[in-house]
Short mmCIF file of C-alpha atoms in Angstrom, two decimals:
data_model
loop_
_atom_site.label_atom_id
_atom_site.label_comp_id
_atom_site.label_asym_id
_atom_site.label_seq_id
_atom_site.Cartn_x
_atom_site.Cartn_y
_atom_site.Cartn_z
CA UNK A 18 8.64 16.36 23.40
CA UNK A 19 11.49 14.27 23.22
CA UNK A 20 13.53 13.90 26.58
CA UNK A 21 16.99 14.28 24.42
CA UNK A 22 15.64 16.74 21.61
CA UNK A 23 14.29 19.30 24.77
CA UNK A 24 18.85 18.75 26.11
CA UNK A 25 19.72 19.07 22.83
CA UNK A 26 17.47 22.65 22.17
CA UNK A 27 18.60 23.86 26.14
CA UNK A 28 21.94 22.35 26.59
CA UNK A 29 23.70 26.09 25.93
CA UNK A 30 21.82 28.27 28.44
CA UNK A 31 21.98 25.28 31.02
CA UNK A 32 24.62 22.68 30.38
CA UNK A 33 24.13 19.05 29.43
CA UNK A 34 25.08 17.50 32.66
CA UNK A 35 22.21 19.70 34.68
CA UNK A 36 19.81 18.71 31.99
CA UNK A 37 20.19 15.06 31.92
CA UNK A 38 20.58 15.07 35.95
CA UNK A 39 16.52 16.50 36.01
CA UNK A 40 15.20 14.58 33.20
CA UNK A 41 16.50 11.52 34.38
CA UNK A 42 18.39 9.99 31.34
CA UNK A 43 22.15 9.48 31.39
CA UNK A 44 24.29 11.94 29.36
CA UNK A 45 26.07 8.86 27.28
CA UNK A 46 22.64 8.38 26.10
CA UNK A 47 22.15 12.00 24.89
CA UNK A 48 25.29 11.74 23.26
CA UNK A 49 24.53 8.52 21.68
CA UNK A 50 21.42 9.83 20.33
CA UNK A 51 23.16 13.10 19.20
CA UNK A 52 25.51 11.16 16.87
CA UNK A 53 23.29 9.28 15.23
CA UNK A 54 20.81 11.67 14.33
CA UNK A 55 21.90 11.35 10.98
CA UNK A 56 21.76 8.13 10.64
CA UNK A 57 18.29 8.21 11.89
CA UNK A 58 16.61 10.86 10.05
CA UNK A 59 17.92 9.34 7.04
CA UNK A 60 15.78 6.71 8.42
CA UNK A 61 12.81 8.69 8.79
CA UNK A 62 13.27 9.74 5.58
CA UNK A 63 13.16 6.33 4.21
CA UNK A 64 10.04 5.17 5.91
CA UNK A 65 8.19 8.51 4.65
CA UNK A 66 8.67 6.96 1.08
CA UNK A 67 8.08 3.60 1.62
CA UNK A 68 4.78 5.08 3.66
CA UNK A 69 3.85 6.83 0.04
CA UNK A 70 4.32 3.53 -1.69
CA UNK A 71 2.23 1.44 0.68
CA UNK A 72 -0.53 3.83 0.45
CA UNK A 73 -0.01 4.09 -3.63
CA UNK A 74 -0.28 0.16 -3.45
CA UNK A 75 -3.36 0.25 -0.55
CA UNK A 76 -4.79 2.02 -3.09
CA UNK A 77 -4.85 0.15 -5.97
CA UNK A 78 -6.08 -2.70 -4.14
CA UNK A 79 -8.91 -1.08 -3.29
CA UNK A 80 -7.83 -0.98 0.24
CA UNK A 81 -7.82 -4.42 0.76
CA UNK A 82 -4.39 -5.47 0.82
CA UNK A 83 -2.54 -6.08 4.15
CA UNK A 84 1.02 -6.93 5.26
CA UNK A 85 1.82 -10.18 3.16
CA UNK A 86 0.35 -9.47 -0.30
CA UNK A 87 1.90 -5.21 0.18
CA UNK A 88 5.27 -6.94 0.81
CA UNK A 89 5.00 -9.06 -2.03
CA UNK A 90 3.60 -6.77 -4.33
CA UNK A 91 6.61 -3.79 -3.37
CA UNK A 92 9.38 -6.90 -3.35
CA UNK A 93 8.22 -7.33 -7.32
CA UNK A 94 8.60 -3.89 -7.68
CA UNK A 95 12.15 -4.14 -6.87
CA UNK A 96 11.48 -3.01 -2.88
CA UNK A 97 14.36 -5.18 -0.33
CA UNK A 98 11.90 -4.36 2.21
CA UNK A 99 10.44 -7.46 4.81
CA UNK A 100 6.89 -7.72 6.12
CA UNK A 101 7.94 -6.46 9.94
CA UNK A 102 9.24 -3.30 8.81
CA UNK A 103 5.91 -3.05 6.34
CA UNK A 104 3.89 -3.90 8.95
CA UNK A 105 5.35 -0.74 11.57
CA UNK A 106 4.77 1.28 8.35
CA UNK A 107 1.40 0.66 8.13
CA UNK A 108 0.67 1.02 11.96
CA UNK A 109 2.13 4.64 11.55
CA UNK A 110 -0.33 5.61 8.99
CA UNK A 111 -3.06 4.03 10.22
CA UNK A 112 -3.71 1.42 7.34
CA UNK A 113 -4.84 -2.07 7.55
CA UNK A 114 -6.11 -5.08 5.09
CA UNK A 115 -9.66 -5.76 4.97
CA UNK A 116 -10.07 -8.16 7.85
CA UNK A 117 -12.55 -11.85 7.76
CA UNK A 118 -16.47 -11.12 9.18
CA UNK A 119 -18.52 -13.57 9.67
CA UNK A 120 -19.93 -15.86 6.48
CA UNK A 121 -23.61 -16.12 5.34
CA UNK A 122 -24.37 -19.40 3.76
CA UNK A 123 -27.51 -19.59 1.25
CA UNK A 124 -27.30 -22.93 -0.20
CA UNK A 125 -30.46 -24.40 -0.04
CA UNK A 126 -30.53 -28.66 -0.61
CA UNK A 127 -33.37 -29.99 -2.13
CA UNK A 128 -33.72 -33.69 -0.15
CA UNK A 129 -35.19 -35.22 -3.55
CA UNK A 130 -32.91 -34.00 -6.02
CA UNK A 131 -30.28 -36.20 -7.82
CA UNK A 132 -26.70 -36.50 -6.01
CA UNK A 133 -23.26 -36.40 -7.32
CA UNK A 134 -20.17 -38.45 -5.75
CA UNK A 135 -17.78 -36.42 -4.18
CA UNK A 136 -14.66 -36.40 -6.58
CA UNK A 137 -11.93 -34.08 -4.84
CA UNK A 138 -11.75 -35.11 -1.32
CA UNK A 139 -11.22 -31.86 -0.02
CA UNK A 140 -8.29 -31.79 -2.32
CA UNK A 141 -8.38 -27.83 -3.54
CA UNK A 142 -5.28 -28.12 -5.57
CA UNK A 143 -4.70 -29.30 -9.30
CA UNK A 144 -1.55 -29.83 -11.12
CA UNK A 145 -2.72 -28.44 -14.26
CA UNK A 146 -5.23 -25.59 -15.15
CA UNK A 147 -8.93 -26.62 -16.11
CA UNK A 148 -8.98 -30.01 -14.85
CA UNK A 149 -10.53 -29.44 -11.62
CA UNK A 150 -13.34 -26.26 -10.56
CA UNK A 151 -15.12 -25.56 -7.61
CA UNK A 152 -18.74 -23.15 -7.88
CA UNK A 153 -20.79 -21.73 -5.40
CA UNK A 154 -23.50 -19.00 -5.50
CA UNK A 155 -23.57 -16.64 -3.19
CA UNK A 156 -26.24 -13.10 -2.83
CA UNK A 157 -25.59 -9.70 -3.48
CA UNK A 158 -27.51 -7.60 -0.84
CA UNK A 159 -29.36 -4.64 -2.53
CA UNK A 160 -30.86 -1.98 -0.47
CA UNK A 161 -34.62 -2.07 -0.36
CA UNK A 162 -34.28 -5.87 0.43
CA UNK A 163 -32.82 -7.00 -3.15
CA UNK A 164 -30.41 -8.86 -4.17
CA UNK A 165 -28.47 -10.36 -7.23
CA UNK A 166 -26.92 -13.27 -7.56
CA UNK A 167 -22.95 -14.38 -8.00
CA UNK A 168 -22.40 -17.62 -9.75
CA UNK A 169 -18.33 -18.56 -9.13
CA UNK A 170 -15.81 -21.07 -10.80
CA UNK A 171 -12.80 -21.23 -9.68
CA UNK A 172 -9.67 -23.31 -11.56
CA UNK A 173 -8.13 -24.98 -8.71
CA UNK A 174 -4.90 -25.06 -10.15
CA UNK A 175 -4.53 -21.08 -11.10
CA UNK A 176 -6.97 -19.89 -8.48
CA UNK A 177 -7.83 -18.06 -12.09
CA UNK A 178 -12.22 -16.86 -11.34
CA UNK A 179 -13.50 -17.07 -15.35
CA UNK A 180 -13.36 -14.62 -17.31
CA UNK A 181 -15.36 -13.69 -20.59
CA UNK A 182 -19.14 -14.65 -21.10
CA UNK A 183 -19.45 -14.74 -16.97
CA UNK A 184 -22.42 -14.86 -14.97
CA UNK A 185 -21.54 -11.96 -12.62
CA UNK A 186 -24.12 -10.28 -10.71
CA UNK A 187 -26.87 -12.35 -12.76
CA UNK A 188 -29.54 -14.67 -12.17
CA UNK A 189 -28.61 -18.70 -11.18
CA UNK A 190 -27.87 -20.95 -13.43
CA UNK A 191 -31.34 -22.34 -15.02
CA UNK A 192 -32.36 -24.06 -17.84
CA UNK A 193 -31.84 -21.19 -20.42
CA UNK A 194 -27.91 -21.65 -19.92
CA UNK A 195 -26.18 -22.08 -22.62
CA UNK A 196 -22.55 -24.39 -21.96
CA UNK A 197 -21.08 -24.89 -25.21
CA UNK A 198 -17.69 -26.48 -25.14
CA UNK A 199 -14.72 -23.45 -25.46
CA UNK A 200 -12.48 -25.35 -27.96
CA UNK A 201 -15.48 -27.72 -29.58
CA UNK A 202 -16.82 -31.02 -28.91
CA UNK A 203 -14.79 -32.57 -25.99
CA UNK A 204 -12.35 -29.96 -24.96
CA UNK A 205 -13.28 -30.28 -21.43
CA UNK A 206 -13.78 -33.83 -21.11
CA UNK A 207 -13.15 -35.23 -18.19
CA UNK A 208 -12.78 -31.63 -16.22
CA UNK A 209 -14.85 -32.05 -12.69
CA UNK A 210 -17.02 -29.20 -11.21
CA UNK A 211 -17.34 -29.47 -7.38
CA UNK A 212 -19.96 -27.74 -5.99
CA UNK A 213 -22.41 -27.81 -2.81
CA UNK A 214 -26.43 -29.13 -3.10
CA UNK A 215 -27.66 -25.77 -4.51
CA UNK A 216 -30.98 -26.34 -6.13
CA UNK A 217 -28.99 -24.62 -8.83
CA UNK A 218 -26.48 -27.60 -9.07
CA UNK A 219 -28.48 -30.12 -8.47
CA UNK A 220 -31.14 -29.61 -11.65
CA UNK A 221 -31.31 -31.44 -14.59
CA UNK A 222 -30.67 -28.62 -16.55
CA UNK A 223 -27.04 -27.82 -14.46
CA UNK A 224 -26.48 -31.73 -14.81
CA UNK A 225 -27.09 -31.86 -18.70
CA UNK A 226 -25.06 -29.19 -19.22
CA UNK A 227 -21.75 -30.60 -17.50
CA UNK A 228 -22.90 -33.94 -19.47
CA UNK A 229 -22.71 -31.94 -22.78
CA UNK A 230 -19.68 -30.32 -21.69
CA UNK A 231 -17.86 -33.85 -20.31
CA UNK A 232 -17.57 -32.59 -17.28
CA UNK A 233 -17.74 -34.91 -14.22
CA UNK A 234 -20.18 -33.51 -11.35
CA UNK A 235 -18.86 -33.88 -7.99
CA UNK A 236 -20.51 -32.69 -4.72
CA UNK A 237 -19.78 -32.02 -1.24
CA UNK A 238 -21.60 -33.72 1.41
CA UNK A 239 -24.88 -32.10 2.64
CA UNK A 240 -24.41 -29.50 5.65
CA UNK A 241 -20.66 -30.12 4.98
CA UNK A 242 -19.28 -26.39 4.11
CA UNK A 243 -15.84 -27.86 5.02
CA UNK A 244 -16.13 -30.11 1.06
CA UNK A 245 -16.59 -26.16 -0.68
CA UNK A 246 -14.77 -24.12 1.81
CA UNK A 247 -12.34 -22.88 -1.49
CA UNK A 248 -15.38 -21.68 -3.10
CA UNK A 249 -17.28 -20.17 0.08
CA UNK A 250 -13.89 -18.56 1.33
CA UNK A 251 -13.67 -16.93 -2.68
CA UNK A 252 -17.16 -15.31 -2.40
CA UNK A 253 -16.86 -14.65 1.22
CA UNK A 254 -13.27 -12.28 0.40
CA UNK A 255 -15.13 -10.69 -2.65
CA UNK A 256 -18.07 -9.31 -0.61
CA UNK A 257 -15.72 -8.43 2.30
CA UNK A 258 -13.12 -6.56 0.06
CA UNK A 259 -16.32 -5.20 -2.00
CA UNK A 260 -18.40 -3.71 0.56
CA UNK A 261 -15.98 -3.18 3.14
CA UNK A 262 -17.93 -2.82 6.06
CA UNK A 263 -21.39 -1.98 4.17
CA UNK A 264 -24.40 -4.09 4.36
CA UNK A 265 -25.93 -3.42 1.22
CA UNK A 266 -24.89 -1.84 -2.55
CA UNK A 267 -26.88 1.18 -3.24
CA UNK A 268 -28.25 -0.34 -6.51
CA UNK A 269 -27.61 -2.99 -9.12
CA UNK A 270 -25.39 -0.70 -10.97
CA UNK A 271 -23.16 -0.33 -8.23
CA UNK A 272 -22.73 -3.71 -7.52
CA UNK A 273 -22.17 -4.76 -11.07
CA UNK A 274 -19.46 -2.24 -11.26
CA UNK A 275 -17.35 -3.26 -7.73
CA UNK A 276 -17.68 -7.19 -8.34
CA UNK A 277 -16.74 -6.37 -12.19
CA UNK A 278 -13.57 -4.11 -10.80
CA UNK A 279 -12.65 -6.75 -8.16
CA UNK A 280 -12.98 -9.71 -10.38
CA UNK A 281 -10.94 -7.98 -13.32
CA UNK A 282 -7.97 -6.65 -10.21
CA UNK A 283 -8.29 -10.60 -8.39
CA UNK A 284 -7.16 -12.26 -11.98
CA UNK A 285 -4.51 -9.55 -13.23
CA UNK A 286 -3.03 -8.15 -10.02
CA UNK A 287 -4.17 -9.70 -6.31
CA UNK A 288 -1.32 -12.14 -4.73
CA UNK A 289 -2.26 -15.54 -4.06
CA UNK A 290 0.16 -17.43 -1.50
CA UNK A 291 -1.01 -20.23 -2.96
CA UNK A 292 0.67 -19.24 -6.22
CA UNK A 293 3.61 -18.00 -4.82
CA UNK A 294 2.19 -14.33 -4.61
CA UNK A 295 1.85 -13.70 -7.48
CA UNK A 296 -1.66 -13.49 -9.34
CA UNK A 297 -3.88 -16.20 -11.38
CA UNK A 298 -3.04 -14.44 -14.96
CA UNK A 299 0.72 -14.53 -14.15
CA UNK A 300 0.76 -18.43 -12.67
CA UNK A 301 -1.06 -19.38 -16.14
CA UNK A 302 1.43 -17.15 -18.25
CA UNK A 303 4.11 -18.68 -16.24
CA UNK A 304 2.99 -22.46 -17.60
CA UNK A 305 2.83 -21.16 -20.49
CA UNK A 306 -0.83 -22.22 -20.98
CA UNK A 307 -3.43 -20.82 -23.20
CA UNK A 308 -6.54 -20.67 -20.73
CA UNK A 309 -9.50 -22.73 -21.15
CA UNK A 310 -11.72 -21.71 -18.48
CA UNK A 311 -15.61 -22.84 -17.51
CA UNK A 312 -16.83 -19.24 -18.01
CA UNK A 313 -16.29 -19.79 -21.91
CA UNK A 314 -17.82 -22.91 -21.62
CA UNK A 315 -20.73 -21.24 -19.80
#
């Protein structure tokens, strides 16, 4: 128990001074702490709500978000709240973002297939949305030793992951893809794709299709994951916030319907710093540009 709340509950039957002399605390402390009680649990009070709004906003995130993107998503909601006092918050009621494990790479370079210059330079930004993308393809551990397959695009300007005819959860890219322009003949011309040396990237079929497209291939250097690191870091975050601590889904099903609820919640609600916390919908609304991303043209 509290050292001044025991005083302040035995103080009549034996006198503040005796109290304080065998507890060890000094009675202008008890009195300090008696006259702001108030003050204090009107405190307490305060931090109970704002605990029942972190958790409401926990929540929606799946239980992914931590201290930065909770700040910034209460602050929107009117909150004058800053990220210390969230953070003691969410230490009190034991909640806590999803945390970085360990990556898994499974790009697999084929020595003899055709190359690509590297076009970006490490340079993950882009002034304007679909001018520059970055892909990867990363697994989708089943149990019983399956898997399925997530093929990414990311807009480097909006951070926006496409939307629409998508590939989620499917097989790689092959030679039955269709990659009809969104807007017709030419409406991505000049757009470049940045990926790694996936056999998937590298085919003739991948390479035709960014030619009919006018899209510009460009490639990272081979062992390099430094040249993709936007990309890996994207599908790295999507299986940690997915699986959260799982190895596998239970099925196909399953998986489908977590990478189809965290892809829909990453382009309508989750904060990117990057985009001054606020999310890759809200960045493109903000330019006031109609979105023309890859996954139409895929």
């Amino acid at each position: 128990m509290n050292r001044f709340q025991f005083v302040a509950d035995h103080h009549r039957r034996y006198g503040v001074k005796r109290l304080c002399t065998i507890l060890g605390i000094a009675r202008s402390s008890f009195y300090y702490w008696r006259r702001t009680a108030a003050d204090r649990a009107a405190r307490q009070a305060a931090d109970a709500r704002l605990a029942n709004r972190i958790r409401a906003c926990h929540h929606e995130s799946g239980g992914t978000y931590g201290v930065p993107r909770i700040t910034a998503e209460l602050r929107y909601e009117g909150e004058r709240v800053n990220h210390k006092r969230i953070a003691r918050v969410m230490r009190s009621i034991g909640l806590a973002g999803v945390r970085l494990r360990r990556r898994h790479h499974t790009t697999v370079a084929d020595p003899a297939s055709a190359k690509a210059p590297e076009l970006i330079g490490r340079g993950f930004t882009a002034r304007e949305p679909n001018t520059k993308y970055v892909g990867d393809i990363t697994y989708l551990p089943l149990d019983g030793g399956k898997f399925l397959y997530l093929a990414t695009v990311i807009d480097l300007a909006s951070r926006r992951w496409p939307a629409g005819r998508s590939r989620t959860t499917c097989a790689p890219i092959s030679s039955s893809t269709p990659w009809p322009p969104p807007n017709g003949p030419g409406s991505l011309t000049g757009a470049i794709m940045h990926t790694d040396h996936g056999a998937q990237y590298t085919s003739r079929a991948f390479a035709g299709a960014c030619r009919k497209a006018g899209i510009r291939q460009s490639m990272s250097a081979i062992g390099s994951s430094a040249d993709n690191a936007l990309a890996e870091s994207f599908n790295a975050t999507f299986k940690r916030e997915t699986l959260q601590g799982r190895k596998t889904w239970p099925g196909e099903r399953e998986a489908r319907l977590d990478a189809f609820g965290w892809l829909n919640r990453y382009n309508t609600r989750r904060r990117h710093s990057y985009l001054g916390q606020r999310s890759p919908i809200a960045y493109e609304t903000a330019l006031d540009t109609t979105p023309t991303t890859l996954a139409q043209a895929a």
